[in-house]
mmCIF file of C-alpha atoms and ligand atoms in Angstrom:
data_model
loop_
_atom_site.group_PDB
_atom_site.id
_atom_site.type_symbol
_atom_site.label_atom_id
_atom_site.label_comp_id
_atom_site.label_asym_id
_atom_site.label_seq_id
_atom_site.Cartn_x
_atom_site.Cartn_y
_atom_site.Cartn_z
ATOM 1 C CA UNK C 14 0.000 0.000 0.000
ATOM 2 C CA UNK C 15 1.489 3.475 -0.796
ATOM 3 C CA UNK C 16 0.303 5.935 1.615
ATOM 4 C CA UNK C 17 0.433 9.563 2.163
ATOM 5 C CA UNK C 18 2.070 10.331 5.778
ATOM 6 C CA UNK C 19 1.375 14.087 5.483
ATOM 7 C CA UNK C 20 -1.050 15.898 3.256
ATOM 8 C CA UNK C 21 -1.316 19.419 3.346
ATOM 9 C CA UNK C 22 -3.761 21.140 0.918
ATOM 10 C CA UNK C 23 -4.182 24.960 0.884
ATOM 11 C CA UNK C 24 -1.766 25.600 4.263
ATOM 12 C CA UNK C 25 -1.245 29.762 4.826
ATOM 13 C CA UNK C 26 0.038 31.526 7.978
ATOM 14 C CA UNK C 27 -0.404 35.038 8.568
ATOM 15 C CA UNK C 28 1.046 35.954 12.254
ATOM 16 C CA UNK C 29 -0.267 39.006 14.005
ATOM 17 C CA UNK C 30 0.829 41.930 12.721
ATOM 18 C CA UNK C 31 0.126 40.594 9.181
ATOM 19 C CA UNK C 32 3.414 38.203 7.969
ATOM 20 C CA UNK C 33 2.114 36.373 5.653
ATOM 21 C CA UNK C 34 4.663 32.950 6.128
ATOM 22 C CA UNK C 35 2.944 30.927 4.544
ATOM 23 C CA UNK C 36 1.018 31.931 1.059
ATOM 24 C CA UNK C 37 -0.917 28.276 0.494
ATOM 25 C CA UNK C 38 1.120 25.306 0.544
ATOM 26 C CA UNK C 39 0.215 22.053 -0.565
ATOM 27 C CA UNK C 40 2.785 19.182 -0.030
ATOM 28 C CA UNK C 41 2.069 15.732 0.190
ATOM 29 C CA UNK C 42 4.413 14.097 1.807
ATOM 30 C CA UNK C 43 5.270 9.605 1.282
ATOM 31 C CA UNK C 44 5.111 6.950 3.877
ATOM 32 C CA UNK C 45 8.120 5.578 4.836
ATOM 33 C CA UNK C 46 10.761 8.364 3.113
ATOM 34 C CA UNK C 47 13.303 10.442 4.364
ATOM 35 C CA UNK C 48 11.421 14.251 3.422
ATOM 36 C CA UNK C 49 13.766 17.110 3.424
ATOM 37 C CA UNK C 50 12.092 20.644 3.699
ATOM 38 C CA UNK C 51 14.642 23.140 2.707
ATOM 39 C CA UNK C 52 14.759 26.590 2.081
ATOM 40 C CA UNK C 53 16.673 30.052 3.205
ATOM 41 C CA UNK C 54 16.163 31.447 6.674
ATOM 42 C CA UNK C 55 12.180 32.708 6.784
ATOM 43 C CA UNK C 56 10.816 30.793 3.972
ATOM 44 C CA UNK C 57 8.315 29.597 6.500
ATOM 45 C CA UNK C 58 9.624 26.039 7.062
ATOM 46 C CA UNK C 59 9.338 26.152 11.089
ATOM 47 C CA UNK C 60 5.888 27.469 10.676
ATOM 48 C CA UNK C 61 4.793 24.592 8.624
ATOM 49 C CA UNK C 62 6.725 21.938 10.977
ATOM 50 C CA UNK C 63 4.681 23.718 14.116
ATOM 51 C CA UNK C 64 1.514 23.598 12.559
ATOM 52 C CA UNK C 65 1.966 20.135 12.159
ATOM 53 C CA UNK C 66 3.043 19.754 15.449
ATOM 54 C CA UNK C 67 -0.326 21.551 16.660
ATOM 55 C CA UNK C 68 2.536 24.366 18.467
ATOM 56 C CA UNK C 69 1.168 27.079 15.558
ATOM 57 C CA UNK C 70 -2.594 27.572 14.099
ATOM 58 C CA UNK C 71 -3.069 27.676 10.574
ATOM 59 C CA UNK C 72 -5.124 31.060 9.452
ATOM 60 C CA UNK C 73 -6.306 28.277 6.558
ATOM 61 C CA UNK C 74 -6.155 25.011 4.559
ATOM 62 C CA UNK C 75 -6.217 21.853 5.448
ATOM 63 C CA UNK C 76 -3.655 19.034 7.107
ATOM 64 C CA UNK C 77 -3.825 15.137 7.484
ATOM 65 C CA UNK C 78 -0.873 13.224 9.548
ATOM 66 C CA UNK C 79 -1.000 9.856 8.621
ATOM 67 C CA UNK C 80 -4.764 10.252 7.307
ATOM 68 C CA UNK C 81 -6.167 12.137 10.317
ATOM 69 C CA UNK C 82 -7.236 15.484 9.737
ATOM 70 C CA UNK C 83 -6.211 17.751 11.873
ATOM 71 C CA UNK C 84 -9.040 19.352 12.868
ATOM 72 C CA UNK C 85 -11.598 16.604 12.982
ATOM 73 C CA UNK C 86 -9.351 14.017 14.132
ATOM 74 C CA UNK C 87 -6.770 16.144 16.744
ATOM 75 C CA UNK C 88 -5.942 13.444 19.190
ATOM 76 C CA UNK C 89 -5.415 11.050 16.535
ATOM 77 C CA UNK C 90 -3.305 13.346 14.823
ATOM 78 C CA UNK C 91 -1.243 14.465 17.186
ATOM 79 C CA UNK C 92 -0.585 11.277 18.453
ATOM 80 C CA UNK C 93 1.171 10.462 14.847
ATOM 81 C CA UNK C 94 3.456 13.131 15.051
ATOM 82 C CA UNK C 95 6.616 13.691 17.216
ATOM 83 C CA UNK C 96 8.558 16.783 16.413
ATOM 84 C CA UNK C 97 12.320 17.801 17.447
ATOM 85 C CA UNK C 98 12.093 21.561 18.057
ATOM 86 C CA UNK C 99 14.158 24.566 16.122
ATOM 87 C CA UNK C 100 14.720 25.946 19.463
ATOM 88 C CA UNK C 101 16.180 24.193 23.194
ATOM 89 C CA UNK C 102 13.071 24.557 25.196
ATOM 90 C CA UNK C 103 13.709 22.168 27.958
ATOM 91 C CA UNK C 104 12.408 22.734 31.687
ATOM 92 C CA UNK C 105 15.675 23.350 33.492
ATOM 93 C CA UNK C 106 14.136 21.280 36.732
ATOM 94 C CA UNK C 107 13.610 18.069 34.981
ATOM 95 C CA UNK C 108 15.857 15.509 34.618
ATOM 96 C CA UNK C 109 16.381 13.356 31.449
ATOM 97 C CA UNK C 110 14.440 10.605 32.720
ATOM 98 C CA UNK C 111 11.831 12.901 34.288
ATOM 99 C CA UNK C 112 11.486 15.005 30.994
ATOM 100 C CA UNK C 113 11.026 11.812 29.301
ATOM 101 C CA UNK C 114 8.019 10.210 31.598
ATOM 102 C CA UNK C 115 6.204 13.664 32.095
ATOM 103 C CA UNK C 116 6.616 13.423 27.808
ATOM 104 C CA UNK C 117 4.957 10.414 27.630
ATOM 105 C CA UNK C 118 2.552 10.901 30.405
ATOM 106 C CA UNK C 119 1.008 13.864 28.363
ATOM 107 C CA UNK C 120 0.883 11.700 25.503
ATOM 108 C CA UNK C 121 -1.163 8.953 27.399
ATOM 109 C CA UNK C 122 1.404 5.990 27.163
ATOM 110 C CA UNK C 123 0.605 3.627 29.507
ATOM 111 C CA UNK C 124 3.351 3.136 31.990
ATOM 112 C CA UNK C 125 3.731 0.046 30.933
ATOM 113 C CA UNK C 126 4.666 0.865 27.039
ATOM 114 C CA UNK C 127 7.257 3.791 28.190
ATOM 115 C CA UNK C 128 10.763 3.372 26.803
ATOM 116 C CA UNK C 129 12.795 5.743 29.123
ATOM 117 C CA UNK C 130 15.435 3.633 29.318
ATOM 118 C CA UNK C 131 15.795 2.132 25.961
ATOM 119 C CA UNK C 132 15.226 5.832 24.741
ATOM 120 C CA UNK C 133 17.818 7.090 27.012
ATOM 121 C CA UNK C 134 20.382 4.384 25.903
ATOM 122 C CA UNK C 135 19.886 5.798 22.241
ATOM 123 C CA UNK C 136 20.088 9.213 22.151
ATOM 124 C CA UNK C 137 23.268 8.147 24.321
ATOM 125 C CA UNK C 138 22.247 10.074 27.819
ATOM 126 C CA UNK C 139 21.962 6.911 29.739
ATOM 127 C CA UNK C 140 24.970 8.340 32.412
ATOM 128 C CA UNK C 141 22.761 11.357 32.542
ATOM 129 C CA UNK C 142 19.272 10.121 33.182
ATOM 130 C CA UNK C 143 19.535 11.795 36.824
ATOM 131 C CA UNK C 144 21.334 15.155 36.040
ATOM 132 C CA UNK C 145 19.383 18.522 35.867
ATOM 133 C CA UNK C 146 18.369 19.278 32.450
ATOM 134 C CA UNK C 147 19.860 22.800 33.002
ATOM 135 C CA UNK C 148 23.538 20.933 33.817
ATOM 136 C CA UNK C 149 23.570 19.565 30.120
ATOM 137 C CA UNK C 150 25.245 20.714 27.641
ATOM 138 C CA UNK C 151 23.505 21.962 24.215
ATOM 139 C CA UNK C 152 24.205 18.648 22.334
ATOM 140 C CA UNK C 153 22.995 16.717 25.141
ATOM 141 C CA UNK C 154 19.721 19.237 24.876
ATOM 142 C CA UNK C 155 19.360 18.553 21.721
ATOM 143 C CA UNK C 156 19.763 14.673 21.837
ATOM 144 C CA UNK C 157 16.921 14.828 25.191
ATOM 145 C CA UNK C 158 14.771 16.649 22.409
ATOM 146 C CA UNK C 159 15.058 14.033 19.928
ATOM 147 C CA UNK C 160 14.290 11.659 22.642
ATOM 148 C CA UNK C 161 11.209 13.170 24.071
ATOM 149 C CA UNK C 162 10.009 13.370 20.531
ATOM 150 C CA UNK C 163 9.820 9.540 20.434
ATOM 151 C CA UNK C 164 8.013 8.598 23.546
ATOM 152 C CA UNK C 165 4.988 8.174 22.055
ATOM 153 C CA UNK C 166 5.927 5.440 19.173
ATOM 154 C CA UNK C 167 5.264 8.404 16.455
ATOM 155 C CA UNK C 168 4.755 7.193 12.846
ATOM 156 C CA UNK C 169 6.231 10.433 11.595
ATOM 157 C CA UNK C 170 9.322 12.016 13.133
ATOM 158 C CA UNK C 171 9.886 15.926 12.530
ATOM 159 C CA UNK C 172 13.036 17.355 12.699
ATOM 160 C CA UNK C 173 13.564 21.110 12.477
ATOM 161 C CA UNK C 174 16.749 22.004 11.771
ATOM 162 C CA UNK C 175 18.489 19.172 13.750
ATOM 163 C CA UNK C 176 22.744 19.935 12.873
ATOM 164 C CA UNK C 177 22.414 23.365 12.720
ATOM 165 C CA UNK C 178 25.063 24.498 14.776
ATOM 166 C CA UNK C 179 25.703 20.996 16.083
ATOM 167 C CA UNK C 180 29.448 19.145 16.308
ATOM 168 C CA UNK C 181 30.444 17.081 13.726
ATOM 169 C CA UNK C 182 29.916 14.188 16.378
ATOM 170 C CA UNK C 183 26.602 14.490 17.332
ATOM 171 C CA UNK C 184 25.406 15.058 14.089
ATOM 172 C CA UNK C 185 26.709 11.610 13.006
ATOM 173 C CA UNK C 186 24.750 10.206 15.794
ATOM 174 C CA UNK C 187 21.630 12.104 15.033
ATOM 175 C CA UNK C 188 21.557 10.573 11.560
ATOM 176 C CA UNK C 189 22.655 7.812 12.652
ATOM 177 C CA UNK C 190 19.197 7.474 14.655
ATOM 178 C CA UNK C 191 17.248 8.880 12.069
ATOM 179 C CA UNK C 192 18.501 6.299 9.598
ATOM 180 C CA UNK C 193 17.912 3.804 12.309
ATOM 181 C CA UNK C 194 14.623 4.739 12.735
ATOM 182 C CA UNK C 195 13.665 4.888 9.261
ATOM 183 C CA UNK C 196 15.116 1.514 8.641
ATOM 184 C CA UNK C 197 14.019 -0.286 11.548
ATOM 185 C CA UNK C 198 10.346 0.875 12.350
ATOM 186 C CA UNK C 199 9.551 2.308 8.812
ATOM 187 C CA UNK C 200 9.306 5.711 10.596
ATOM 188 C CA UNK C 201 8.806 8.273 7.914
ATOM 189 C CA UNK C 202 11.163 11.525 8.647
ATOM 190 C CA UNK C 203 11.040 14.848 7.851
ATOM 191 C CA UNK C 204 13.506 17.434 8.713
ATOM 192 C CA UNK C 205 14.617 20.958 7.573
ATOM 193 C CA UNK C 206 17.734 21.976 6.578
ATOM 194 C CA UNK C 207 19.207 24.879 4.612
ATOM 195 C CA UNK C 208 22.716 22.509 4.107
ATOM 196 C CA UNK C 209 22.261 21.298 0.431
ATOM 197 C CA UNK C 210 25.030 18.126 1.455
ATOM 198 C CA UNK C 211 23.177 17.302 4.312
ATOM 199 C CA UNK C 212 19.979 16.563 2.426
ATOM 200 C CA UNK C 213 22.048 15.210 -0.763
ATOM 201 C CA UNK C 214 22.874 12.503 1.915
ATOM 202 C CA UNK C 215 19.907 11.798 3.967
ATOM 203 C CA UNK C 216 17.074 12.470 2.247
ATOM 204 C CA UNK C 217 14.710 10.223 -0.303
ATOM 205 C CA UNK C 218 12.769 13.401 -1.455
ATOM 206 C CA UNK C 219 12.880 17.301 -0.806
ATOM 207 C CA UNK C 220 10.253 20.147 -1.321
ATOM 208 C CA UNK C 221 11.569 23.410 -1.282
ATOM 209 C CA UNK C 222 9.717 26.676 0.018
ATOM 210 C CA UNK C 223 10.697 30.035 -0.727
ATOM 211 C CA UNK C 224 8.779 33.087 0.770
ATOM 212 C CA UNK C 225 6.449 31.245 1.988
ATOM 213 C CA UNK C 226 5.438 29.406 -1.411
ATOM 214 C CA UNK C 227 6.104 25.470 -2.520
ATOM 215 C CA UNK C 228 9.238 25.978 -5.561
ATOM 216 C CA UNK C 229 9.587 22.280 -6.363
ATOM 217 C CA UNK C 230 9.341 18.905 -5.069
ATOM 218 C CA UNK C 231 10.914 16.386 -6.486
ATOM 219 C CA UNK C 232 13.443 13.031 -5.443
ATOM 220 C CA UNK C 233 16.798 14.005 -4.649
ATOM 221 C CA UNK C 234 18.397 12.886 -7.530
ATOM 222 C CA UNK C 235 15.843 15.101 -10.125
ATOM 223 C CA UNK C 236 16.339 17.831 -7.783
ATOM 224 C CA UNK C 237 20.036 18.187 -7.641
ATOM 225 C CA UNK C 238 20.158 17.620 -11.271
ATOM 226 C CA UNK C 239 18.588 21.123 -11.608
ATOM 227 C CA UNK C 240 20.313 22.500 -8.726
ATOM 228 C CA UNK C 241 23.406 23.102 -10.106
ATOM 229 C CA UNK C 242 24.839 25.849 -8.845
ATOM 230 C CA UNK C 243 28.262 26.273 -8.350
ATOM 231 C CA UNK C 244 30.345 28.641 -6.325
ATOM 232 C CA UNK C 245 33.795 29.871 -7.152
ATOM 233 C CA UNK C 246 36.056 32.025 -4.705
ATOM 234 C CA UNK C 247 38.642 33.709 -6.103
ATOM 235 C CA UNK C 248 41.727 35.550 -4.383
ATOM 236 C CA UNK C 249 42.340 38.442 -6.195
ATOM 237 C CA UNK C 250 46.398 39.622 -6.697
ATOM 238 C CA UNK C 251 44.826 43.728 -5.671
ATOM 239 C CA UNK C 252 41.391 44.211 -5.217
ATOM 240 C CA UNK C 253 39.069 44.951 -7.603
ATOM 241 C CA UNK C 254 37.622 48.897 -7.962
ATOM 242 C CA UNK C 255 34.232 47.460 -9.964
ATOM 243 C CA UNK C 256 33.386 44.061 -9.779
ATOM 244 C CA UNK C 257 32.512 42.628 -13.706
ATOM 245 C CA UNK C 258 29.310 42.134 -15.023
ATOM 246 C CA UNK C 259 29.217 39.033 -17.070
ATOM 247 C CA UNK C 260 25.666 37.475 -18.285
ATOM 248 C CA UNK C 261 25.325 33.869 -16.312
ATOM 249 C CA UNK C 262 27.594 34.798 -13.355
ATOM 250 C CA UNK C 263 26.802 36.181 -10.305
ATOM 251 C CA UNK C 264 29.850 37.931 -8.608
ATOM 252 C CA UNK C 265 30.395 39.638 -5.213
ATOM 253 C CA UNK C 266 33.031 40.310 -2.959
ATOM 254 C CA UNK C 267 33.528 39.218 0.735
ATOM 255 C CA UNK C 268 34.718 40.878 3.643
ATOM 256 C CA UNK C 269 38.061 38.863 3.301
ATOM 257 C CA UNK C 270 38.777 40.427 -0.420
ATOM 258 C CA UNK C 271 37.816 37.301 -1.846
ATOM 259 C CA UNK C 272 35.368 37.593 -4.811
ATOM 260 C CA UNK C 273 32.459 35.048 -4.832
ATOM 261 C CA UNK C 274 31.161 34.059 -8.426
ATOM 262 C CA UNK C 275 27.648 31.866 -8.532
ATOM 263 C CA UNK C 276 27.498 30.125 -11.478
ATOM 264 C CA UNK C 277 25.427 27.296 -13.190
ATOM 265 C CA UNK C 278 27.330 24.606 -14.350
ATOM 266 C CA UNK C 279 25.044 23.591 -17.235
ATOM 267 C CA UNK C 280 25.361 27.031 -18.588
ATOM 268 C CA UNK C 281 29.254 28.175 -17.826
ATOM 269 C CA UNK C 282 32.080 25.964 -17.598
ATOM 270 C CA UNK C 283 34.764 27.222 -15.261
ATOM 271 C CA UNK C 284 36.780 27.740 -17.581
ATOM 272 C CA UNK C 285 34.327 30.458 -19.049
ATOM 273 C CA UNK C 286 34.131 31.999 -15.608
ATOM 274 C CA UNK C 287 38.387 32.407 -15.171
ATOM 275 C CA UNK C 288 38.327 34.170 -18.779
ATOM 276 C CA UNK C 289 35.344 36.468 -17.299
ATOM 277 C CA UNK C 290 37.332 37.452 -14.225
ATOM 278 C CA UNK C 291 40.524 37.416 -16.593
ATOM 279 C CA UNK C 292 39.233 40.044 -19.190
ATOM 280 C CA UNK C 293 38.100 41.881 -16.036
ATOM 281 C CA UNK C 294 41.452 42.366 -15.308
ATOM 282 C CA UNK C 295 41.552 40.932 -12.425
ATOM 283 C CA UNK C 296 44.517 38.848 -11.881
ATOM 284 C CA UNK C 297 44.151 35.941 -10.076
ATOM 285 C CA UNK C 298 46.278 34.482 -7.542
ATOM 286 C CA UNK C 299 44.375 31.214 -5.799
ATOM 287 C CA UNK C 300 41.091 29.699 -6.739
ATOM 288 C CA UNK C 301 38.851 27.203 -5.388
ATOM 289 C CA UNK C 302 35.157 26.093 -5.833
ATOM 290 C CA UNK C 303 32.656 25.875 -3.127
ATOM 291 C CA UNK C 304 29.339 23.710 -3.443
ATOM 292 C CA UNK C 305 26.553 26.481 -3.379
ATOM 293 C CA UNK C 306 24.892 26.005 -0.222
ATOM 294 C CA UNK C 307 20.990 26.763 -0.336
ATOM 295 C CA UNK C 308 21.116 30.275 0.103
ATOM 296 C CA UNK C 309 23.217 30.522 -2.910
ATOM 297 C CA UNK C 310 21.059 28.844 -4.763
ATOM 298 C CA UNK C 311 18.167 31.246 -4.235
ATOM 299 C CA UNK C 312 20.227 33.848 -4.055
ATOM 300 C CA UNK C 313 21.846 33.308 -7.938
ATOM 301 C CA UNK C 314 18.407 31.969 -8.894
ATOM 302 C CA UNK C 315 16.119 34.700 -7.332
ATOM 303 C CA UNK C 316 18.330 38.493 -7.123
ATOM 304 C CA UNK C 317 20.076 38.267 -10.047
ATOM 305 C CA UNK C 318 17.883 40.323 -11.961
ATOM 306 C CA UNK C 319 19.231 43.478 -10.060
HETATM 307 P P1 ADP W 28 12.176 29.398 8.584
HETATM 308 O O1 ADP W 28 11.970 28.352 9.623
HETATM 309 O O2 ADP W 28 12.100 28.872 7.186
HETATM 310 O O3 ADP W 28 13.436 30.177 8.801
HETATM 311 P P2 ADP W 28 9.903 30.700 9.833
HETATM 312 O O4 ADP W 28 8.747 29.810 9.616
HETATM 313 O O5 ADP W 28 10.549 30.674 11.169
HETATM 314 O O6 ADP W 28 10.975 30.456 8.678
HETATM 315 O O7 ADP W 28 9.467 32.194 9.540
HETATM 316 C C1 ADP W 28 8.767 32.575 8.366
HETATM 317 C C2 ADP W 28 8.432 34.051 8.453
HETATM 318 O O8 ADP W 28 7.466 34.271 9.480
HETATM 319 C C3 ADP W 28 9.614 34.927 8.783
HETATM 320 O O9 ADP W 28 9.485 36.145 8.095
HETATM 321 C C4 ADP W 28 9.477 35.142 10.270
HETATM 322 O O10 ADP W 28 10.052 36.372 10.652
HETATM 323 C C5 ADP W 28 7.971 35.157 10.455
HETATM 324 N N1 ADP W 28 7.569 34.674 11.786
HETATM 325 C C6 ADP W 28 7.901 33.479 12.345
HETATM 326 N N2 ADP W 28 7.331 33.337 13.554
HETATM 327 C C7 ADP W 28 6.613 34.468 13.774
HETATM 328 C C8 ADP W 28 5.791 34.951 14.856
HETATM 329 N N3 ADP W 28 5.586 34.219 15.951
HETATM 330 N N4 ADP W 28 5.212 36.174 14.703
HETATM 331 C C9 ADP W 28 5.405 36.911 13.594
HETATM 332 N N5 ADP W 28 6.163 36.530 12.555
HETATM 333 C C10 ADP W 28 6.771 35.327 12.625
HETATM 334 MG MG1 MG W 29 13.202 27.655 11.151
#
């Protein structure tokens, strides 16, 4: 059976005050994938993720988890759901353990289905299970997060921006879990990102947003097909009084005197970029490419009309 695990028809946000962060978004959303939501900083990917965890009202449109709507089915719903927050909102007088049980008590597991301990041992905070939440450090925050997230056997896990900011360690073991989890109990998993790599490696499928508005959605491999945006950084012999204008390349300079140029490599070989810079010029004393995170992405694909 192929199943929808979220459908979302019609979705818009406007906060008080009148932001408009989401402009009607539908998204539907497999059984059993890896789902990356990407998109630059306010494209309105934390507003969709707390909407569907029921922590944000939609102004309109309508959302199923795992075929429960929302608003006619919200216990059901919610119950489908476990999201891993954008932000470390733990209560400072809990313990892991505690945090864990007072999770799943709100839930309605029975005491006799809770996984403390088993969920502890994962997220790797078993030596911690007594400490004050407000004595752990933010990785260990972060990993209590993920773990009160799964106290209530969720068929979709929600991940908002999970490695942002995060050591290279604990990263590995949060996808490490979320691989685990996918494999293992056929958890479906979505999580936001803006690191292209990061979702080039995880993820099944991604949907990007953009001002509050669905771009694509497409597998991974289609998508980074298109995506191919490239990012050279060149170190200029003297700086440059006027940066060139060439059609296809996007230049700018950084704060370090290196000059950025965002290119697409299915229209302009690098080669074609060096003679730009070179008729410029500019001469050019080290080079290197960069893979265009996100933000360059949109940024080369959306401003450079300007
Ligand atoms: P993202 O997670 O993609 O960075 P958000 O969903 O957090 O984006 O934000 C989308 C837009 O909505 C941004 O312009 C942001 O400033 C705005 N926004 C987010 N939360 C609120 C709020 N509580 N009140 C008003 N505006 C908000
Ligand atoms: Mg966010």
């Amino acid at each position: 059976m192929t199943q929808d695990a979220i459908r979302i028809s019609g979705l818009r946000k406007t906060y008080q005050g009148g932001k408009e962060a989401l402009k009607g978004v539908d998204l539907a959303i497999p059984a059993g994938s890896i789902f990356g939501l990407l998109g630059p900083n306010g494209a309105g990917k934390s507003t969709l993720i707390n909407i569907l965890a029921g922590l944000v009202t939609k102004s309109a449109g309508k959302v199923e988890i795992w075929g429960w709507d929302q608003d006619r089915n919200p216990r059901q719903s919610r119950a489908s759901i476990g999201v891993m927050p954008q932000e470390l909102n733990l209560d400072p007088f809990f313990t892991p353990r505690g945090a864990l049980e007072v999770q799943a008590g709100l839930y309605g597991v029975p005491k006799a289905q809770r996984r403390s301990d088993e969920i502890l041992a994962m997220v790797g905070l078993t030596d911690k299970a007594t400490a004050y939440a407000r004595t752990l450090s933010g990785g260990m925050r972060r990993r209590l997060l993920l773990g009160k997230a799964l106290v209530h056997h969720p068929r979709v896990l929600v991940l908002d921006e999970p490695t942002a900011g995060v050591d290279i360690e604990l990263r590995q073991m949060l996808w490490d879990n979320v691989r685990k989890l996918n494999r293992d109990r056929g958890m479906t998993i979505i999580l936001t990102t803006h690191y292209l790599e990061e979702a080039e490696e995880m993820c099944d499928e991604i949907a990007i947003i953009n001002h509050g508005s669905l771009v694509t959605q497409d597998s991974t491999t289609n998508l980074l097909g298109q995506l191919d945006a490239k990012c050279m950084v060149i170190h200029p012999e003297t700086p440059p009084d006027t940066l060139p204008d060439a059609p296809g390349l996007s230049i700018d300079r950084r704060e370090d005197g290196t000059l950025t140029v965002n290119y697409r490599t299915s229209q302009t070989s690098a080669e074609q970029v060096l003679e730009a810079i070179r008729a410029a010029g500019i001469r050019i004393r080290d080079v290197r490419t960069e893979q265009a995170d996100l933000e360059e992405v949109f940024l080369s694909l959306t401003s450079r009309a300007t």
